[in-house]
Short mmCIF file of C-alpha atoms and ligand atoms in Angstrom, two decimals:
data_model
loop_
_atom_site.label_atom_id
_atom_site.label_comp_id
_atom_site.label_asym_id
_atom_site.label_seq_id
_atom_site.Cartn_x
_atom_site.Cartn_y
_atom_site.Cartn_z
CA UNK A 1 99.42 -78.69 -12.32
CA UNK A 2 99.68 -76.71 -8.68
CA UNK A 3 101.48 -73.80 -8.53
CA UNK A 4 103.72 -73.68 -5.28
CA UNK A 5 103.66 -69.70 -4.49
CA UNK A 6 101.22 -69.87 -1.81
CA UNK A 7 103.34 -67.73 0.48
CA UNK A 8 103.51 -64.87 -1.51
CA UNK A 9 99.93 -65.42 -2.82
CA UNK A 10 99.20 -64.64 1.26
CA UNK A 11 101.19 -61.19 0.81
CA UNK A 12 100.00 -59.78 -2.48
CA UNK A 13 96.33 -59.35 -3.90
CA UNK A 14 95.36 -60.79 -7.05
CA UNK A 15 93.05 -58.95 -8.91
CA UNK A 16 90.74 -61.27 -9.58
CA UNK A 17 90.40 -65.15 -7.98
CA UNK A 18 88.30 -67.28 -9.84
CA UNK A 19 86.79 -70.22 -7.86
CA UNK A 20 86.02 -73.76 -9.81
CA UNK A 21 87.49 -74.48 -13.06
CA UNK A 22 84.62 -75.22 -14.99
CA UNK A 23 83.54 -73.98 -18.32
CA UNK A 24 82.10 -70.67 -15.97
CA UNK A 25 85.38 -70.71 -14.21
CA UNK A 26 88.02 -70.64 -17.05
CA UNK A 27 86.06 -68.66 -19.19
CA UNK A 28 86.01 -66.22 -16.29
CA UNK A 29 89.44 -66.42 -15.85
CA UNK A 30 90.50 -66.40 -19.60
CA UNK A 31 88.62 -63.03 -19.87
CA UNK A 32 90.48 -61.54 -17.06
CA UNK A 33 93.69 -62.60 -17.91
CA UNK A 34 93.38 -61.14 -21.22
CA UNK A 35 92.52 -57.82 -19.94
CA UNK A 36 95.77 -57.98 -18.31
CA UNK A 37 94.92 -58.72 -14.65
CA UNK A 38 96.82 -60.83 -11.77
CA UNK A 39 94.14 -63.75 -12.33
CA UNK A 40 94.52 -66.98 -10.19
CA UNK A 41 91.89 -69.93 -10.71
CA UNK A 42 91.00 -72.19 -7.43
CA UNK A 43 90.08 -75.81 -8.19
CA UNK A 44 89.26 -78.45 -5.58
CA UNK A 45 89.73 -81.77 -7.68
CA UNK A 46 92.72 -82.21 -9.75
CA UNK A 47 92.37 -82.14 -13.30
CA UNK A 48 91.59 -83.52 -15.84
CA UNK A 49 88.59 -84.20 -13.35
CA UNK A 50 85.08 -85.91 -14.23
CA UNK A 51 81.79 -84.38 -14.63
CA UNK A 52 78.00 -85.64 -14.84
CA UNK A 53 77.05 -84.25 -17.96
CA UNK A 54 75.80 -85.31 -21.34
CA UNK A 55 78.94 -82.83 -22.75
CA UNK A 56 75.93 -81.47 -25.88
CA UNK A 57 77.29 -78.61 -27.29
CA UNK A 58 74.91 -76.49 -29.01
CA UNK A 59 75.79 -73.70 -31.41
CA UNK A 60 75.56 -70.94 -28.37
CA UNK A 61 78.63 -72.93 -26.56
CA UNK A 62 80.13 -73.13 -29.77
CA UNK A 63 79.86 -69.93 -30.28
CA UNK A 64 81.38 -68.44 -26.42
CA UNK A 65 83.98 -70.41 -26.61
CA UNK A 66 88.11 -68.07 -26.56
CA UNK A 67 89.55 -67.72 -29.71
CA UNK A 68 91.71 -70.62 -31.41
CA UNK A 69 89.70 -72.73 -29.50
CA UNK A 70 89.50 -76.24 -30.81
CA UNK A 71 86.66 -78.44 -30.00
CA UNK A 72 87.34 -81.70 -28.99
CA UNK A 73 84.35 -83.33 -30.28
CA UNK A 74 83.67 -86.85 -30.02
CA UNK A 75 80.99 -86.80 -32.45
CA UNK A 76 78.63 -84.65 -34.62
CA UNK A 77 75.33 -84.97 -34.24
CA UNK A 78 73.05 -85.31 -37.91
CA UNK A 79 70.19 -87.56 -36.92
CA UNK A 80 67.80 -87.35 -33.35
CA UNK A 81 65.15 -90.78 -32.87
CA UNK A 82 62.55 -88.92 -29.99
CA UNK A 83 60.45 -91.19 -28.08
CA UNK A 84 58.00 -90.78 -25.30
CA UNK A 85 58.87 -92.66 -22.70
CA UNK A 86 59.93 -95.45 -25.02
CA UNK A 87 56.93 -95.97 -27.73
CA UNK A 88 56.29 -93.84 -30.49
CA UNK A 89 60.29 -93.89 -31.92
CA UNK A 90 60.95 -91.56 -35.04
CA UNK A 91 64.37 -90.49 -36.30
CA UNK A 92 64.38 -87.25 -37.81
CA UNK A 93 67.82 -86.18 -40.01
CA UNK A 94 69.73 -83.26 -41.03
CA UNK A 95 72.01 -83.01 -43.95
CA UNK A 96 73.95 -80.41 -41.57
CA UNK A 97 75.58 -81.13 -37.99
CA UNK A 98 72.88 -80.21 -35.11
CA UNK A 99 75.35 -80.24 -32.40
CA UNK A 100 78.51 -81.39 -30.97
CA UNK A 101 79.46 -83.90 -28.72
CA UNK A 102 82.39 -83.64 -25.64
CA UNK A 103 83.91 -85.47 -23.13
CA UNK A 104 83.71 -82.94 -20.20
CA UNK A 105 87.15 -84.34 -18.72
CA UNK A 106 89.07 -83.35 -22.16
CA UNK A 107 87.20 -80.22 -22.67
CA UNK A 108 87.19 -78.80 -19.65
CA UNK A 109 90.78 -79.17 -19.00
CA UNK A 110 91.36 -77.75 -22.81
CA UNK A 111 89.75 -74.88 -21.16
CA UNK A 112 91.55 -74.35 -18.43
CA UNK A 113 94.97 -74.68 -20.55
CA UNK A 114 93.66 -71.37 -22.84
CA UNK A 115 92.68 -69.71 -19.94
CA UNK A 116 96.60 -70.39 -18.77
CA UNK A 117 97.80 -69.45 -21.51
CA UNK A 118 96.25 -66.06 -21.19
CA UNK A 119 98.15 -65.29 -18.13
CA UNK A 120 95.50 -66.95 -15.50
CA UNK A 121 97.69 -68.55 -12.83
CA UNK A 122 96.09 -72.21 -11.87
CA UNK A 123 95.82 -74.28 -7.90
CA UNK A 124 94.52 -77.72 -8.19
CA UNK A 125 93.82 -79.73 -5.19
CA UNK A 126 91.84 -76.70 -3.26
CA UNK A 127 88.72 -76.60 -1.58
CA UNK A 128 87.68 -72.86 -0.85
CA UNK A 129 86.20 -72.90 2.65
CA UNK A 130 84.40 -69.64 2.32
CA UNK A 131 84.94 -65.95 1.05
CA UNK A 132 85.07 -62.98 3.90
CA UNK A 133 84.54 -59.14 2.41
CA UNK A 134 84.94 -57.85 5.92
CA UNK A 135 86.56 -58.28 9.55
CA UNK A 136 90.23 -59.21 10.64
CA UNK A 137 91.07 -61.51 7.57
CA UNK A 138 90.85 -58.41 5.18
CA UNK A 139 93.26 -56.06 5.19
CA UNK A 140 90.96 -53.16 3.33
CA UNK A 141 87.99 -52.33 2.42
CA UNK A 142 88.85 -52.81 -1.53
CA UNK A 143 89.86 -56.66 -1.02
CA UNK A 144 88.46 -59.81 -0.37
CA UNK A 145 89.44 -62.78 1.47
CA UNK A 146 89.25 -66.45 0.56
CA UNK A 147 90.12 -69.02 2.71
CA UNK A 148 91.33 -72.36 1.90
CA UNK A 149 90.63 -75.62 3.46
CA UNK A 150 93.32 -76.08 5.87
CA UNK A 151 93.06 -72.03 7.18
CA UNK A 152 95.60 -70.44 3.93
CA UNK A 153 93.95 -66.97 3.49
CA UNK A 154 94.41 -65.34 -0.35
CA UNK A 155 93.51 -61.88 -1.19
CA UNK A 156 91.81 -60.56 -4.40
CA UNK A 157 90.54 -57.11 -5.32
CA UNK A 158 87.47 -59.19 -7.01
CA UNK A 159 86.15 -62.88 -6.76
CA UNK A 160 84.31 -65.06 -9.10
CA UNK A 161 82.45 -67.62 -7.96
CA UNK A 162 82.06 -70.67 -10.57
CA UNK A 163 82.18 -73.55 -8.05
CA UNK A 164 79.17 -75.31 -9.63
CA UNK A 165 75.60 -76.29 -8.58
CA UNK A 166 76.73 -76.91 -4.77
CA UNK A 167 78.47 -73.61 -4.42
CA UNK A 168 79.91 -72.36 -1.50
CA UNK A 169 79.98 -68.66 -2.69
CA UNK A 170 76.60 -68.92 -4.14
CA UNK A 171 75.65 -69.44 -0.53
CA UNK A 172 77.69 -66.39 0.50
CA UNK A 173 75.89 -64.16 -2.28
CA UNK A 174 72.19 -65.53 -1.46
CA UNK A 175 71.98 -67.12 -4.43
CA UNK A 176 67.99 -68.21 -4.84
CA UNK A 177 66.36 -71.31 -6.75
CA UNK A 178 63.38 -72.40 -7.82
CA UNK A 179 63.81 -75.47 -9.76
CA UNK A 180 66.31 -78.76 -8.72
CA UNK A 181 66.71 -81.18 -11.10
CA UNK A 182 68.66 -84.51 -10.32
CA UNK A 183 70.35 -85.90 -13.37
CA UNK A 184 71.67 -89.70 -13.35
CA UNK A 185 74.26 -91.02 -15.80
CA UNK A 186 75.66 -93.96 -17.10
CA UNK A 187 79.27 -94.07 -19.02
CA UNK A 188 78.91 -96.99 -21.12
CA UNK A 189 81.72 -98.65 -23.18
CA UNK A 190 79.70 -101.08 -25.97
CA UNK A 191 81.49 -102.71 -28.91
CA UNK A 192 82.08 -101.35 -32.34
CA UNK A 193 78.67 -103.00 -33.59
CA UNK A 194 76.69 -101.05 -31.12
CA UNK A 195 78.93 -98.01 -31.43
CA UNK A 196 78.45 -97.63 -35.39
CA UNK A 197 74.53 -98.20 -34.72
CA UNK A 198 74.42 -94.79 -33.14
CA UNK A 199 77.54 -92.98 -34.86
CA UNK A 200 76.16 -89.61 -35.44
CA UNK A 201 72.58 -90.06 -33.99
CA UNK A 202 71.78 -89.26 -30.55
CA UNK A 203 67.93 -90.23 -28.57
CA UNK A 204 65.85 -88.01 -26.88
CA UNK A 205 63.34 -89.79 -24.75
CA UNK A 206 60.52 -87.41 -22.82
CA UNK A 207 60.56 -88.88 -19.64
CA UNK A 208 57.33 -90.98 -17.44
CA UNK A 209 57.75 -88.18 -14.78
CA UNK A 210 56.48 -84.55 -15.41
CA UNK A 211 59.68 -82.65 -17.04
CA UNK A 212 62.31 -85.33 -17.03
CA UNK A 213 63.87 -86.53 -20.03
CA UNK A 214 66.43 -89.14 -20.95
CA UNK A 215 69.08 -89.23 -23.53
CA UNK A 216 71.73 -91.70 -25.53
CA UNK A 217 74.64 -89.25 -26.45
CA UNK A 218 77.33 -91.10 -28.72
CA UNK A 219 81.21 -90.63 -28.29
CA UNK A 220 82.99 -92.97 -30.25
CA UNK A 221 83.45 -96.36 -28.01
CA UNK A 222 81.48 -95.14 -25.41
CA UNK A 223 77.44 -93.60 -24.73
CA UNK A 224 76.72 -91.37 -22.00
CA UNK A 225 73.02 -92.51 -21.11
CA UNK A 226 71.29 -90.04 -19.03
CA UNK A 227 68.05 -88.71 -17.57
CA UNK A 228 67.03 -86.12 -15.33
CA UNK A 229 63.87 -85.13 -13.51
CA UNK A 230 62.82 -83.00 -10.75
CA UNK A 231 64.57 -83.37 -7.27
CA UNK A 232 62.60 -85.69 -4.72
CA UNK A 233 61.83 -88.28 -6.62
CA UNK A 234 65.33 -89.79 -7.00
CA UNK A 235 63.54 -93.71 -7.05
CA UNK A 236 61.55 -93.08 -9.67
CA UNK A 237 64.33 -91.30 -11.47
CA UNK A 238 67.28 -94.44 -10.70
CA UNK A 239 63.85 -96.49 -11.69
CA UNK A 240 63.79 -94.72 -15.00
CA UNK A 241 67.24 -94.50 -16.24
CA UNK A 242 67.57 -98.30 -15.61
CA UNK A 243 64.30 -99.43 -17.65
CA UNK A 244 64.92 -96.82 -20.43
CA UNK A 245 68.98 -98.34 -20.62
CA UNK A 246 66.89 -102.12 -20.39
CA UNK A 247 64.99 -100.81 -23.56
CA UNK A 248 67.57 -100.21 -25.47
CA UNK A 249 69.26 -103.70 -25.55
CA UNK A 250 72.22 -101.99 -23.30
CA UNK A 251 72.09 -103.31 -19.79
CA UNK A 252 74.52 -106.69 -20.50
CA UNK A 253 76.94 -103.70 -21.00
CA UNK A 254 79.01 -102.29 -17.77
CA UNK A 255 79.47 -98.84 -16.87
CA UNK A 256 82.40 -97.28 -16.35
CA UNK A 257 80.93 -94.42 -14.52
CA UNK A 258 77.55 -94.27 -13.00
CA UNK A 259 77.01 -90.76 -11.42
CA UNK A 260 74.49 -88.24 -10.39
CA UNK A 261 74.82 -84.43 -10.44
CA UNK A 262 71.83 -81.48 -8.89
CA UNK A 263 71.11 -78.87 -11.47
CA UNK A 264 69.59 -75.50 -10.22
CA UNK A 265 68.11 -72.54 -12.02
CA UNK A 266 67.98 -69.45 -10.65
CA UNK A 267 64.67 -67.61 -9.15
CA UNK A 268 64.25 -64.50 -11.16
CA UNK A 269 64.96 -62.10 -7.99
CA UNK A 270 67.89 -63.70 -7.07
CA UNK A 271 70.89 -61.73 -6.62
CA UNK A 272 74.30 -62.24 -8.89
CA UNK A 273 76.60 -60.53 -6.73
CA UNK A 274 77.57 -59.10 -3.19
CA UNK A 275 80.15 -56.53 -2.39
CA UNK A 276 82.95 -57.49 -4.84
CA UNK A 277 82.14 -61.40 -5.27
CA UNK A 278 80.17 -62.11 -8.40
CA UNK A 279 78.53 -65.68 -9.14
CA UNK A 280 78.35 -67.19 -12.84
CA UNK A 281 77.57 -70.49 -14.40
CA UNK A 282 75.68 -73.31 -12.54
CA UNK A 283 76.84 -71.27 -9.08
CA UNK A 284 74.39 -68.43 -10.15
CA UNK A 285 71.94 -70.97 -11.26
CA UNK A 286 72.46 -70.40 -14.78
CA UNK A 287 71.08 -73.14 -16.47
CA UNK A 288 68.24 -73.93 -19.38
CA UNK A 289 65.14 -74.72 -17.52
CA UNK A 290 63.45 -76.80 -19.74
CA UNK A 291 66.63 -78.90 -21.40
CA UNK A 292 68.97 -77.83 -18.33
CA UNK A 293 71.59 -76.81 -21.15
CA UNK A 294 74.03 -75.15 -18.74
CA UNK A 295 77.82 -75.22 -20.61
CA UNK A 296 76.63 -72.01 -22.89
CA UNK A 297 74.96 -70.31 -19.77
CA UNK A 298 78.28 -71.10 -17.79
CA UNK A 299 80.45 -70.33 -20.85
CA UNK A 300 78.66 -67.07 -21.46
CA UNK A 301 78.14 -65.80 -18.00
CA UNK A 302 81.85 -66.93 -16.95
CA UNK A 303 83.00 -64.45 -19.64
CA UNK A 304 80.91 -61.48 -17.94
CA UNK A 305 81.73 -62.33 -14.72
CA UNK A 306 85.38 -62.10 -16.19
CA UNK A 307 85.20 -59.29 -17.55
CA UNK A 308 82.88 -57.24 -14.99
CA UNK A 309 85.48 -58.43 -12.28
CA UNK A 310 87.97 -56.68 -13.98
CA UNK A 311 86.69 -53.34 -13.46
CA UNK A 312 85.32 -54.43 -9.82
CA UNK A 313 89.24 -55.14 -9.20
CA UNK A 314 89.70 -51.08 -10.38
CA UNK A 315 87.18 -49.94 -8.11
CA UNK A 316 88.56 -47.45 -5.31
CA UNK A 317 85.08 -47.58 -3.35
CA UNK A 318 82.15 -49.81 -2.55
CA UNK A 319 79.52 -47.47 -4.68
CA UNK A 320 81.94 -47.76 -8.05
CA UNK A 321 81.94 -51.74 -6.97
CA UNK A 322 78.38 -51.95 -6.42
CA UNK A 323 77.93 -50.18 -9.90
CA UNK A 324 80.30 -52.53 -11.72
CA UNK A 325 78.30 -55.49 -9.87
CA UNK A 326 75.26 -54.26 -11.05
CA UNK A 327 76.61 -53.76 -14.33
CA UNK A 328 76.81 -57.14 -14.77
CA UNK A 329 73.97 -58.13 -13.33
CA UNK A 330 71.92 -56.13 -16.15
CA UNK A 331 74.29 -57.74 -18.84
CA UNK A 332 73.48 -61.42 -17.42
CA UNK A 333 69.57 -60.67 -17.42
CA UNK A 334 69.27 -59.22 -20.49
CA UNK A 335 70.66 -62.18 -22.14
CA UNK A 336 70.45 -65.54 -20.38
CA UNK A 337 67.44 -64.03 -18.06
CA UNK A 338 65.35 -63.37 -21.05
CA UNK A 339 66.12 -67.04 -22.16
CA UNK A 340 65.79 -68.60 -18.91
CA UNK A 341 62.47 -67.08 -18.80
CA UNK A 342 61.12 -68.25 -21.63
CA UNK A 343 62.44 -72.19 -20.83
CA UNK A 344 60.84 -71.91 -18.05
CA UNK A 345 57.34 -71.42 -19.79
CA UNK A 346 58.63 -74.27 -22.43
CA UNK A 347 58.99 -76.28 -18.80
CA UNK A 348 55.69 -75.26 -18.01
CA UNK A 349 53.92 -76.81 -20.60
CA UNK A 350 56.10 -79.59 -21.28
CA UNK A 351 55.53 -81.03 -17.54
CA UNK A 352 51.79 -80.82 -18.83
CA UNK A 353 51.77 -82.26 -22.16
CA UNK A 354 55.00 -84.35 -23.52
CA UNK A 355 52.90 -86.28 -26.00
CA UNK A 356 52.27 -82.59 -27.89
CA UNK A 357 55.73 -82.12 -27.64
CA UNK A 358 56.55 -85.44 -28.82
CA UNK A 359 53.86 -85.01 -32.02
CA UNK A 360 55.16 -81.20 -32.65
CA UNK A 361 58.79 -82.34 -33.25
CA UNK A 362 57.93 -85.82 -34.95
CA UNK A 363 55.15 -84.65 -37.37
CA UNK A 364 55.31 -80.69 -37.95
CA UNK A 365 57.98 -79.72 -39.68
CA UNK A 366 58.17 -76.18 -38.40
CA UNK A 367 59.15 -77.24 -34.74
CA UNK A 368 61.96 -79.67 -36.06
CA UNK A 369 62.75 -76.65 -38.04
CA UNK A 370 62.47 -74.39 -34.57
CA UNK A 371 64.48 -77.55 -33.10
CA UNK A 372 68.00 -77.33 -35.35
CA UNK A 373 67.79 -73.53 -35.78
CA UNK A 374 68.06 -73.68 -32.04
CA UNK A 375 70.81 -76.46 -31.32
CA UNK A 376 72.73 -75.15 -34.28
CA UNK A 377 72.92 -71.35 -32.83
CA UNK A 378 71.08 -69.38 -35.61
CA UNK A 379 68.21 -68.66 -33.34
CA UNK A 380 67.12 -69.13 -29.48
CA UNK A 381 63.76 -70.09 -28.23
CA UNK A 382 63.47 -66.60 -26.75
CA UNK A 383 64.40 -64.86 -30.13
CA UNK A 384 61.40 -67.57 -31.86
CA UNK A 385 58.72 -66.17 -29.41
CA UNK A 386 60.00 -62.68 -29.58
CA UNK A 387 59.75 -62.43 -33.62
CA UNK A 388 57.30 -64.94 -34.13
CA UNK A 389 53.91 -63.24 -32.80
CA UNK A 390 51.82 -66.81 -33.22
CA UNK A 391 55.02 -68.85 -31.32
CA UNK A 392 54.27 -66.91 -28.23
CA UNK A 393 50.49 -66.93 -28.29
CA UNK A 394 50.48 -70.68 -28.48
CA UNK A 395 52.96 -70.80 -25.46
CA UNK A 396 50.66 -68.25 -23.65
CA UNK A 397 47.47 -70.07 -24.54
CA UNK A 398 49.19 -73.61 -23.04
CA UNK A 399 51.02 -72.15 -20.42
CA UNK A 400 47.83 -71.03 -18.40
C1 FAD B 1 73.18 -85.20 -15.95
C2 FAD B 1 73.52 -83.86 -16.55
C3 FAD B 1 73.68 -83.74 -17.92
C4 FAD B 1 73.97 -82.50 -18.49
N1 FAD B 1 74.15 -82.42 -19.84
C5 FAD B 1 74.45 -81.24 -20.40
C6 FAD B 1 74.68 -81.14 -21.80
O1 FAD B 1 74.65 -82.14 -22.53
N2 FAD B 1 74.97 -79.92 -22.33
C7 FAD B 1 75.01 -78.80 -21.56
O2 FAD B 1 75.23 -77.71 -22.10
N3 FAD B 1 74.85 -78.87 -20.21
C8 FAD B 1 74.58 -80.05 -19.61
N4 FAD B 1 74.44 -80.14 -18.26
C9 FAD B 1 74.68 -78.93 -17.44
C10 FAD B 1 76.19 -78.65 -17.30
O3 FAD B 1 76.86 -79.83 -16.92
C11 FAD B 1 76.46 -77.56 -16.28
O4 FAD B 1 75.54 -76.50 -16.45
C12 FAD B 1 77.88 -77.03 -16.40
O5 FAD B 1 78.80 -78.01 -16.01
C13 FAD B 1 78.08 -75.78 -15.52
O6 FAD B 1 79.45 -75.41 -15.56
P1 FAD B 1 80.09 -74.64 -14.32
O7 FAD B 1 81.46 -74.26 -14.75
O8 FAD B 1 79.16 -73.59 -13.84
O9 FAD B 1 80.13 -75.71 -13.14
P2 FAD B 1 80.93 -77.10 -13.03
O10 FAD B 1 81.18 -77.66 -14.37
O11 FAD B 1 80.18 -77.92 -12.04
O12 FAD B 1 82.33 -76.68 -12.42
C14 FAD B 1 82.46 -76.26 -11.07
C15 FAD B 1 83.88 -76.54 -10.62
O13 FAD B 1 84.07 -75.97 -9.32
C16 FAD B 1 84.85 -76.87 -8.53
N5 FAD B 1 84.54 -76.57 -7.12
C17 FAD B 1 83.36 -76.81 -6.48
N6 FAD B 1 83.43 -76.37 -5.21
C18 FAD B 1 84.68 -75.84 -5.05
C19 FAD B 1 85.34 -75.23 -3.94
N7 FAD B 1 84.72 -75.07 -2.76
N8 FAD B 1 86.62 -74.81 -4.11
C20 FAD B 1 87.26 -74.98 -5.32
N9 FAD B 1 86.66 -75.55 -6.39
C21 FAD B 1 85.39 -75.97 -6.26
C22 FAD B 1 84.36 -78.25 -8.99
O14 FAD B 1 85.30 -79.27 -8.68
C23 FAD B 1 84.19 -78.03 -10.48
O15 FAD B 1 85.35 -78.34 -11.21
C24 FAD B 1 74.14 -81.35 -17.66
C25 FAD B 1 74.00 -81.47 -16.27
C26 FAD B 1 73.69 -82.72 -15.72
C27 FAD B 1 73.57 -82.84 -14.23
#
């Protein structure tokens, strides 16, 4: 759905423009809109629009997600078989669900439709160029411009930039990484025999290359088969998800998709804002180092970013905008810093030693224990080592 009021759009500010209507971007805008606010959300493909992802969702997305929000979920997770690199197979069960499964298509566009309904105005079918915060294209000091492929200038008291691992106003902030992960998938429809085989059950399979992992997440007719690894060694990876589909008795089966998607995390100095633009989601580099979970990062930070670009929208001056800004920045750190931190230890030692990994969560039952607390939402990692003094000696002791 396009809206066709680009002409007055040129005249009047919006309070806040949201770019990329991801889970960052429509949470973003749904928090804005319900504060009240002139809220318009830019999106580049039209939607319902695809996305690499293994659509997991733990108890933390579960848990971000607007009000009267129903999950679309495609299946419930009760069972996980972990291998290492294909040998050593063990299926460990739950009597409660561990996680959700999504098709991104469905639930981001479910998203976007709440975020609507809150008031947020929607444009499909635009690329934003860049963002300018001064010079001829802004009118005052308390507005920003965006401009549009094609040259159409908007103008918002306060941007949001949630356009996703490749973002443009990431660029524009100085967003920094340190870690780029390529992740390869594999839509693949496989008949009801194969399909009841892994009903409920998904595969975790620690990867031949240091931190890479690959996965079989069920949804109904279909499995989204996926692995991801660092960036540079995109042979080895393609090398890797096509033996580890081969193992499982699923390559006389045709994809309907085959993609690949960058993920990025974040550097810990890197900034989350400039002037009146503030960056959330997989455009920050939000994003679980160690499982590079990013739809709770991007749901959770969206939301800040929403509602911190409220009150950057109020501000009459660049020092109450700058405060605002940093207001969120301390919000964001707090939280999903302190996590990303600690996954980035987990990383650490993972990339070292996936067979103790493998043996921890197979054969001690405190760490499968650790494991569903975590994917269901009753604890985090960081909250484990925080309260559990011998949890965060043993990651110390490995991590050197
Ligand atoms: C292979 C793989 C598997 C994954 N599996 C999981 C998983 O199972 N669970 C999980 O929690 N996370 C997973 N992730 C991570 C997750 O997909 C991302 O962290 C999440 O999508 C981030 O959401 P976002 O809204 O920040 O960005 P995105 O979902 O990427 O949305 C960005 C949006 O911005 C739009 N856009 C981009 N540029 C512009 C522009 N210039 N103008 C206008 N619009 C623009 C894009 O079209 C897009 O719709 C996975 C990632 C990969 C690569």
């Amino acid at each position: 759905m396009s809206s066709d009021n680009s002409s007055d759009d040129a005249r009047q500010a919006w309070d806040v423009v949201v770019v990329g209507a991801g889970p960052a971007g429509a949470s973003a805008a749904y928090a804005a809109a319900v504060a009240g606010r002139r809220v318009l959300l830019l999106e580049k493909a039209e939607l319902p629009r695809y996305k690499t992802c293994g659509g997991g969702i733990i108890g933390p997305s579960r848990d971000s997600l607007p009000p009267g929000f129903e999950l679309p979920l495609r299946d419930r997770v009760q069972a996980v078989t972990f291998s290492l690199d294909g040998k050593y197979s063990r299926t460990r069960r739950s009597s409660h669900m561990l996680f959700g499964l999504i098709n991104r298509p469905e639930f981001d566009q479910q998203l976007v439709e709440h975020a609507q309904k809150a008031g947020a105005e929607l444009r499909t079918g635009v690329t934003v160029s860049r963002v300018e915060q001064h010079g001829p294209a802004v009118p005052d000091r308390r507005t920003v411009a965006i401009v549009l492929q094609g040259g159409e200038t908007l103008l918002a008291r306060a941007v949001v930039g949630a356009d996703g691992s490749a973002s443009r106003i990431g660029a524009h902030v100085g967003v920094k990484v340190d870690q780029v992960d390529l992740g390869l998938e594999a839509e693949i429809p496989v008949p009801d025999s194969v399909a009841e085989d892994w009903a409920g059950r998904v595969l975790i399979d620690w990867g031949p290359m240091p931190g890479s992992y690959g996965w079989v997440f069920p949804k109904g007719d279909t499995l989204t088969v996926g692995v991801i690894s660092a960036r540079g060694e995109g042979a080895a990876t393609k090398r890797y998800l096509e033996d580890f589909i081969a193992r499982l008795g699923l390559a006389g089966f045709e994809p309907s998709i085959s993609s690949g998607h960058l993920t990025r995390c974040r550097s810990e100095d890197s900034p989350l804002s400039r002037g009146r633009v503030l960056v959330c989601g997989d455009a920050a580099g939000l994003l679980e180092p160690w499982t590079r979970e990013g739809i709770s990062f991007a749901l959770r930070s969206g939301r800040l970013a929403g509602e911190w670009a409220v009150r950057i929208a109020e501000a009459q001056d660049a020092v109450d905008a700058r405060r605002q800004a940093l207001n969120y920045a301390f919000a964001v750190k707090a939280g999903l810093g302190v996590e990303m931190s600690v996954g980035k230890r987990m990383l650490t030692v993972f990339e070292r030693r996936p067979g103790m990994f493998h043996a921890a969560l197979t054969g001690f039952r405190p760490a499968w224990k650790a494991f569903t607390r975590i994917t269901r939402g009753s604890t985090t990692l960081a909250e484990i080592v925080r309260t559990h003094p011998v949890a965060g000696r043993v990651l110390n002791a490995m991590d050197r």
